[in-house]
Short mmCIF file of C-alpha atoms and ligand atoms in Angstrom, two decimals:
data_model
loop_
_atom_site.label_atom_id
_atom_site.label_comp_id
_atom_site.label_asym_id
_atom_site.label_seq_id
_atom_site.Cartn_x
_atom_site.Cartn_y
_atom_site.Cartn_z
CA MET A 487 6.84 12.00 -32.44
CA THR A 488 4.42 9.78 -31.95
CA LEU A 489 3.56 9.28 -28.35
CA PRO A 490 1.16 5.46 -27.35
CA ASP A 491 -2.29 4.83 -27.46
CA HIS A 492 -2.12 2.66 -24.88
CA ALA A 493 -0.47 1.07 -22.08
CA ILE A 494 -1.10 -1.63 -19.83
CA VAL A 495 -0.11 -0.24 -16.19
CA SER A 496 0.11 -3.39 -13.19
CA VAL A 497 1.03 -1.75 -10.12
CA PRO A 498 1.11 -3.86 -6.54
CA ALA A 499 0.05 -4.01 -2.97
CA THR A 500 1.80 -2.76 0.00
CA THR A 501 1.61 -2.72 3.45
CA THR A 502 2.81 -0.22 5.78
CA ASN A 503 4.44 0.55 8.76
CA ILE A 504 5.36 -2.54 9.76
CA GLY A 505 4.97 -1.87 13.64
CA PRO A 506 6.91 1.54 14.30
CA GLY A 507 7.55 2.54 10.77
CA PHE A 508 5.11 5.26 9.71
CA ASP A 509 4.13 6.44 7.31
CA CYS A 510 7.93 5.83 6.57
CA LEU A 511 8.42 1.80 6.49
CA GLY A 512 6.13 0.12 3.22
CA ALA A 513 6.60 -2.83 1.02
CA ALA A 514 5.06 -4.25 -1.45
CA LEU A 515 3.63 -7.40 -2.14
CA SER A 516 2.77 -10.35 -4.67
CA LEU A 517 -1.33 -8.78 -5.29
CA ARG A 518 -1.79 -6.11 -8.36
CA ASN A 519 -4.64 -4.44 -9.67
CA HIS A 520 -3.55 -3.56 -13.15
CA PHE A 521 -5.16 -0.33 -15.63
CA THR A 522 -5.76 -0.39 -19.18
CA PHE A 523 -6.15 3.06 -20.74
CA THR A 524 -6.38 4.12 -24.52
CA ARG A 525 -6.69 6.45 -25.78
CA LEU A 526 -9.54 8.21 -27.43
CA ASP A 527 -10.34 9.88 -31.05
CA GLN A 528 -13.99 11.60 -29.98
CA SER A 529 -15.96 10.52 -26.90
CA ILE A 530 -19.26 12.77 -24.75
CA GLU A 531 -17.40 11.53 -21.77
CA PRO A 532 -13.84 12.54 -20.76
CA VAL A 533 -13.68 9.43 -19.68
CA GLN A 534 -14.77 5.85 -20.35
CA ILE A 535 -14.79 4.17 -17.17
CA SER A 536 -15.17 -0.07 -15.94
CA VAL A 537 -14.28 -2.05 -12.83
CA SER A 538 -13.86 -5.69 -13.29
CA GLY A 539 -12.36 -8.08 -10.96
CA LEU A 540 -12.85 -7.97 -7.20
CA GLU A 541 -15.73 -5.81 -4.94
CA ALA A 542 -16.02 -4.19 -8.92
CA ALA A 543 -19.08 -2.23 -8.01
CA ARG A 544 -17.47 0.01 -5.17
CA VAL A 545 -15.12 1.62 -7.37
CA LYS A 546 -16.52 4.89 -9.27
CA THR A 547 -16.85 4.67 -11.82
CA ASN A 548 -17.43 9.22 -13.42
CA GLU A 549 -14.33 11.89 -13.54
CA THR A 550 -13.94 11.01 -9.54
CA ASN A 551 -12.34 7.88 -9.63
CA LEU A 552 -8.77 7.70 -7.92
CA ALA A 553 -6.94 6.84 -11.26
CA TYR A 554 -8.41 8.75 -13.43
CA GLN A 555 -8.11 12.33 -10.75
CA ALA A 556 -4.15 11.22 -11.15
CA PHE A 557 -4.40 10.70 -14.84
CA ALA A 558 -6.07 14.32 -14.59
CA LYS A 559 -3.76 15.63 -12.60
CA LEU A 560 -0.26 13.87 -14.41
CA PHE A 561 -1.75 16.45 -17.51
CA GLN A 562 -2.08 19.46 -15.02
CA HIS A 563 1.27 19.13 -14.13
CA LEU A 564 2.11 19.40 -17.79
CA LYS A 565 -0.14 22.57 -17.99
CA GLN A 566 -1.99 20.03 -20.45
CA SER A 567 -5.86 18.79 -21.35
CA PRO A 568 -6.05 15.53 -20.72
CA PRO A 569 -6.21 12.99 -24.37
CA LEU A 570 -10.29 11.32 -24.24
CA ILE A 571 -9.78 8.66 -22.48
CA LYS A 572 -10.95 4.49 -21.91
CA LEU A 573 -9.61 3.13 -18.11
CA GLU A 574 -10.28 -0.45 -17.37
CA ILE A 575 -9.75 -1.15 -14.32
CA ARG A 576 -9.50 -4.33 -13.20
CA LEU A 577 -9.22 -5.57 -9.38
CA GLY A 578 -6.95 -7.36 -7.48
CA VAL A 579 -6.47 -5.94 -4.42
CA PRO A 580 -8.84 -5.66 -1.30
CA LEU A 581 -10.29 -2.04 -1.40
CA ALA A 582 -9.75 0.13 2.00
CA ARG A 583 -8.31 -2.36 3.78
CA GLY A 584 -4.89 -1.91 4.49
CA LEU A 585 -3.42 -3.20 1.60
CA GLY A 586 -2.72 0.11 -0.01
CA SER A 587 -5.73 0.16 -3.52
CA SER A 588 -5.06 4.14 -3.03
CA ALA A 589 -1.55 4.33 -3.78
CA THR A 590 -2.77 1.63 -6.88
CA ALA A 591 -4.99 3.97 -8.26
CA ILE A 592 -2.68 6.85 -7.67
CA VAL A 593 0.50 5.23 -9.61
CA GLY A 594 -1.14 3.89 -12.12
CA GLY A 595 -2.62 6.69 -12.96
CA LEU A 596 0.20 8.55 -12.73
CA VAL A 597 2.65 6.47 -14.64
CA GLY A 598 -0.38 6.13 -17.65
CA ALA A 599 -0.43 9.35 -17.90
CA ASN A 600 2.93 9.45 -18.49
CA VAL A 601 3.28 6.58 -20.63
CA LEU A 602 0.97 7.68 -23.08
CA ALA A 603 2.34 12.10 -22.85
CA GLY A 604 5.07 10.33 -24.39
CA SER A 605 7.20 10.27 -21.11
CA PRO A 606 7.85 13.27 -19.61
CA LEU A 607 8.47 13.00 -16.00
CA SER A 608 11.13 10.76 -14.06
CA GLU A 609 10.08 7.69 -12.19
CA ALA A 610 11.86 10.56 -9.43
CA GLU A 611 9.30 13.16 -10.40
CA LEU A 612 6.49 11.11 -10.23
CA VAL A 613 7.29 9.78 -6.78
CA ALA A 614 6.47 13.82 -5.85
CA ILE A 615 3.57 13.98 -6.85
CA ALA A 616 2.16 10.48 -6.37
CA VAL A 617 3.47 11.55 -2.39
CA ASP A 618 2.00 14.56 -3.10
CA MET A 619 -1.86 12.55 -3.92
CA GLU A 620 -1.61 10.46 -1.24
CA GLY A 621 -0.54 12.75 1.62
CA HIS A 622 2.11 9.40 2.85
CA PRO A 623 4.52 8.05 1.28
CA ASP A 624 4.65 4.61 2.67
CA ASN A 625 2.33 3.23 -0.18
CA VAL A 626 2.92 5.11 -2.90
CA VAL A 627 6.95 4.37 -2.90
CA PRO A 628 7.11 0.94 -2.62
CA ALA A 629 3.55 0.56 -5.55
CA MET A 630 6.15 2.40 -7.82
CA LEU A 631 9.41 1.02 -7.18
CA GLY A 632 8.36 -2.68 -5.22
CA GLY A 633 10.07 -4.12 -3.05
CA CYS A 634 10.94 -3.26 1.26
CA ARG A 635 11.11 0.91 0.97
CA LEU A 636 12.49 3.22 3.98
CA ALA A 637 11.92 7.75 2.53
CA ALA A 638 12.48 10.31 4.11
CA THR A 639 13.05 14.07 3.25
CA ASP A 640 16.97 14.95 2.60
CA LEU A 641 17.60 18.42 3.82
CA ASN A 642 15.77 19.84 0.35
CA GLY A 643 12.29 18.01 1.07
CA GLU A 644 13.28 16.30 -1.80
CA TRP A 645 12.29 12.01 -1.18
CA ALA A 646 14.69 10.44 -0.17
CA ILE A 647 14.54 6.49 -0.44
CA ALA A 648 16.04 3.47 0.74
CA PRO A 649 16.10 0.29 -0.69
CA VAL A 650 15.29 -1.85 3.65
CA PRO A 651 16.87 -5.60 2.50
CA TRP A 652 14.68 -8.30 3.27
CA HIS A 653 15.56 -11.72 4.43
CA SER A 654 13.86 -14.48 1.76
CA GLU A 655 13.11 -16.89 4.59
CA ILE A 656 10.68 -14.01 5.62
CA VAL A 657 7.91 -14.42 5.20
CA PRO A 658 4.17 -11.05 5.40
CA VAL A 659 1.39 -13.55 6.51
CA VAL A 660 -1.91 -11.33 5.80
CA ALA A 661 -5.47 -11.60 6.57
CA ILE A 662 -7.65 -9.56 6.02
CA PRO A 663 -11.32 -8.94 6.57
CA ASP A 664 -14.50 -8.30 5.08
CA PHE A 665 -14.75 -4.81 6.60
CA GLU A 666 -13.07 -2.14 5.75
CA LEU A 667 -11.25 0.58 7.91
CA SER A 668 -11.23 4.18 5.05
CA THR A 669 -7.25 5.30 5.19
CA ALA A 670 -9.68 8.87 6.32
CA GLU A 671 -10.80 7.89 9.44
CA ALA A 672 -7.61 5.29 11.03
CA ARG A 673 -5.85 8.21 10.40
CA ARG A 674 -8.13 10.75 12.53
CA VAL A 675 -7.76 8.78 15.75
CA LEU A 676 -3.66 9.72 16.19
CA PRO A 677 -3.10 12.21 18.16
CA ALA A 678 -1.27 15.35 17.34
CA ALA A 679 2.01 15.37 19.44
CA TYR A 680 3.79 12.27 21.06
CA SER A 681 5.67 11.78 24.11
CA ARG A 682 9.83 12.01 24.42
CA PRO A 683 9.89 8.07 25.53
CA ASP A 684 6.98 7.04 22.96
CA ALA A 685 9.86 8.35 19.55
CA VAL A 686 12.90 7.34 20.85
CA PHE A 687 11.12 3.57 21.83
CA ASN A 688 10.33 4.14 18.39
CA MET A 689 13.19 4.62 16.69
CA GLY A 690 14.83 2.43 18.63
CA HIS A 691 11.96 -0.34 17.86
CA LEU A 692 12.76 0.40 13.78
CA GLY A 693 15.49 0.88 13.74
CA LEU A 694 16.12 -3.26 15.35
CA LEU A 695 13.37 -3.73 12.42
CA LEU A 696 15.45 -2.76 10.42
CA ARG A 697 18.55 -5.29 10.77
CA GLY A 698 16.08 -7.61 11.59
CA LEU A 699 14.39 -8.01 8.48
CA ASP A 700 18.00 -8.55 6.73
CA THR A 701 19.16 -11.41 8.63
CA ALA A 702 15.97 -12.99 9.97
CA HIS A 703 17.16 -13.02 13.35
CA SER A 704 14.49 -13.80 15.33
CA ASP A 705 15.52 -12.28 18.84
CA TRP A 706 15.42 -8.65 17.25
CA LEU A 707 12.00 -9.35 14.86
CA ARG A 708 10.08 -10.71 17.79
CA ALA A 709 10.77 -7.84 19.83
CA ALA A 710 10.76 -4.88 16.66
CA LEU A 711 7.47 -4.61 15.64
CA GLN A 712 5.66 -2.84 18.82
CA ASP A 713 5.14 0.37 17.99
CA ARG A 714 3.42 3.76 20.35
CA ILE A 715 2.93 5.47 17.29
CA HIS A 716 -0.29 4.24 15.35
CA GLN A 717 -1.22 0.83 16.74
CA PRO A 718 -2.17 1.38 20.38
CA TYR A 719 -4.85 4.01 19.14
CA ARG A 720 -6.33 1.70 15.92
CA ARG A 721 -6.41 -1.80 17.20
CA SER A 722 -10.17 -1.27 19.33
CA LEU A 723 -11.00 0.15 15.72
CA ILE A 724 -9.77 -3.71 13.95
CA LEU A 725 -12.81 -6.04 16.30
CA GLY A 726 -10.80 -9.29 16.86
CA PHE A 727 -6.99 -7.72 16.71
CA ASP A 728 -5.99 -9.39 20.70
CA ALA A 729 -7.58 -12.72 19.07
CA VAL A 730 -5.43 -12.58 15.83
CA GLU A 731 -2.53 -11.46 17.22
CA ALA A 732 -2.21 -14.61 20.20
CA ALA A 733 -3.35 -17.44 17.69
CA ALA A 734 -0.15 -15.78 14.86
CA VAL A 735 1.81 -15.50 18.01
CA ALA A 736 0.77 -19.07 19.47
CA ALA A 737 1.07 -20.20 15.78
CA GLY A 738 4.48 -19.21 15.59
CA ALA A 739 4.62 -15.75 14.08
CA TYR A 740 7.88 -13.47 15.20
CA GLY A 741 4.61 -10.91 15.38
CA LEU A 742 1.68 -9.50 14.18
CA VAL A 743 1.07 -5.37 13.18
CA ILE A 744 -1.40 -3.61 11.30
CA SER A 745 -0.76 -3.04 7.73
CA GLY A 746 -1.25 0.03 6.92
CA ALA A 747 -4.35 1.54 8.56
CA GLY A 748 -6.27 -1.66 8.92
CA PRO A 749 -8.06 -3.67 9.17
CA THR A 750 -5.39 -6.11 7.28
CA LEU A 751 -3.44 -7.79 10.11
CA LEU A 752 0.49 -8.41 8.69
CA ALA A 753 1.54 -10.92 10.27
CA LEU A 754 5.53 -11.47 9.57
CA ALA A 755 6.34 -15.83 10.01
CA HIS A 756 9.18 -17.77 9.56
CA ALA A 757 8.72 -20.06 5.88
CA ASP A 758 7.95 -22.60 7.38
CA ILE A 759 5.63 -21.68 9.15
CA ALA A 760 3.96 -19.44 6.80
CA PRO A 761 0.88 -21.75 5.92
CA LEU A 762 0.31 -22.66 9.86
CA VAL A 763 0.19 -18.37 10.97
CA ALA A 764 -2.49 -18.24 8.25
CA GLU A 765 -4.39 -20.63 9.00
CA ALA A 766 -4.33 -19.48 12.54
CA MET A 767 -5.06 -16.17 11.21
CA LYS A 768 -8.77 -17.16 10.37
CA ALA A 769 -9.50 -19.20 12.73
CA ALA A 770 -9.63 -16.55 15.38
CA TRP A 771 -10.82 -14.23 13.38
CA GLU A 772 -13.48 -16.61 11.90
CA ASP A 773 -14.68 -17.58 15.67
CA GLN A 774 -15.31 -13.16 17.00
CA GLY A 775 -18.26 -14.03 13.46
CA ILE A 776 -16.28 -12.64 10.95
CA SER A 777 -15.02 -13.85 7.72
CA VAL A 778 -11.67 -13.96 6.43
CA GLN A 779 -8.89 -14.94 3.45
CA ALA A 780 -5.72 -15.74 4.87
CA GLN A 781 -2.51 -15.77 2.85
CA ALA A 782 1.16 -16.39 2.74
CA LEU A 783 2.49 -14.06 0.46
CA HIS A 784 6.20 -12.46 -0.98
CA LEU A 785 7.61 -9.45 -1.83
CA ASP A 786 7.08 -7.84 -5.14
CA PRO A 787 10.45 -6.94 -5.98
CA THR A 788 9.29 -4.82 -9.33
CA GLY A 789 6.97 -2.62 -8.02
CA VAL A 790 4.90 -0.64 -10.70
CA SER A 791 5.16 -3.15 -14.84
CA VAL A 792 3.77 -1.14 -17.83
CA GLN A 793 2.49 -2.82 -21.02
CA VAL A 794 2.38 -0.70 -24.22
N1 ADP B 1563 -8.35 0.61 -9.02
C1 ADP B 1563 -8.98 2.02 -8.08
N2 ADP B 1563 -9.66 2.44 -8.88
C2 ADP B 1563 -9.58 3.15 -8.39
N3 ADP B 1563 -9.95 3.55 -7.83
C3 ADP B 1563 -10.16 3.13 -6.55
C4 ADP B 1563 -9.09 2.08 -6.36
N4 ADP B 1563 -8.68 1.04 -5.06
C5 ADP B 1563 -9.24 2.95 -4.15
N5 ADP B 1563 -9.82 3.34 -4.91
C6 ADP B 1563 -10.34 4.55 -3.78
O1 ADP B 1563 -9.48 4.46 -2.84
C7 ADP B 1563 -10.35 4.03 -1.95
C8 ADP B 1563 -9.69 3.85 -0.82
O2 ADP B 1563 -8.98 4.58 0.49
P1 ADP B 1563 -7.89 4.47 1.74
O3 ADP B 1563 -9.16 4.56 2.32
O4 ADP B 1563 -6.58 5.08 1.21
O5 ADP B 1563 -7.66 2.15 1.50
P2 ADP B 1563 -7.09 1.71 1.41
O6 ADP B 1563 -6.30 1.07 2.95
O7 ADP B 1563 -6.81 0.21 0.45
O8 ADP B 1563 -5.47 2.05 0.12
C9 ADP B 1563 -11.76 3.38 -2.28
O9 ADP B 1563 -12.43 3.57 -1.30
C10 ADP B 1563 -11.82 4.55 -3.58
O10 ADP B 1563 -12.06 5.82 -3.59
N1 LIG B 1564 1.10 5.40 6.78
C1 LIG B 1564 -0.70 5.70 6.88
C2 LIG B 1564 -0.41 4.18 5.68
C3 LIG B 1564 -1.76 3.89 5.21
O1 LIG B 1564 -2.11 2.02 3.95
P1 LIG B 1564 -3.39 2.19 3.82
O2 LIG B 1564 -2.68 0.90 2.26
O3 LIG B 1564 -4.25 1.77 4.77
O4 LIG B 1564 -4.32 3.40 3.02
C4 LIG B 1564 -1.49 5.10 8.22
O5 LIG B 1564 -0.48 4.22 9.02
O6 LIG B 1564 -2.30 6.35 7.78
#
């Protein structure tokens, strides 16, 4: 069998948690990173990496690059040496902002390696390795599969993944500030255990959110976006959170949550007012002296895609 020498892998950004769905709910968004893998016959280095686009200078160009680490991990899983490659990365997803940039790198590297290896692994096997590398499923699952997804383990510890219907009138609006917050740092502030009232609060709100996303029932959505598992501990890491939340709600959003581990803030809004909500969030954050990019996005239905 002749193995492919080339693969262009495109992976969407993701927004996760969406209020009460900590570490289990996430949705793919209409921003993408591209990873081009080309097999080399000869090279002094195992990988030659170049990065272009948004904040390119901040991405590592040696073997510690996360996309390359994922590429090498897949060959390690196959008990093979990774081929010599050139890896070209084109960035459209801002780094360390709570939009799943690390998940794009993990999914991009694993899928690129699988293509160059002749596609020996199934989608489910790739998802399992990706979750293992990322440490939680909510980014890598929608990055791989597209849409909004809920992921939980089954009785054997395998991932049971359900698509979450998302009403077309509900628009995700993101405000992306010009400062970073690493996911590892934002996880360190979380408690190790929670009270029964807090657990019950989040179970009820996650259930309500799933029904609200399906129906666009505004009262359910307004109530559902509350959370007691991560946001109470993280909001103080995000200067301007209260002002941006107040502005989004005043402009008519159903509510505002931290996207992933932050610092990007995500409002859900009816399609008719989404651009106004984006403007209000941007103005409120700029009033705090912070540069911000705000935009109404849409859900990415596709997930990872490959051109050989
Ligand atoms: N396209 C990429 N290629 C290689 N590594 C990346 C890429 N995007 C992100 N990373 C790595 O992931 C880190 C950010 O991960 P993380 O703190 O989890 O933030 P995010 O919320 O964006 O996933 C970056 O500092 C970088 O090391
Ligand atoms: N559930 C995770 C999600 C982290 O997402 P990221 O996009 O910030 O990497 C968490 O909340 O820690």
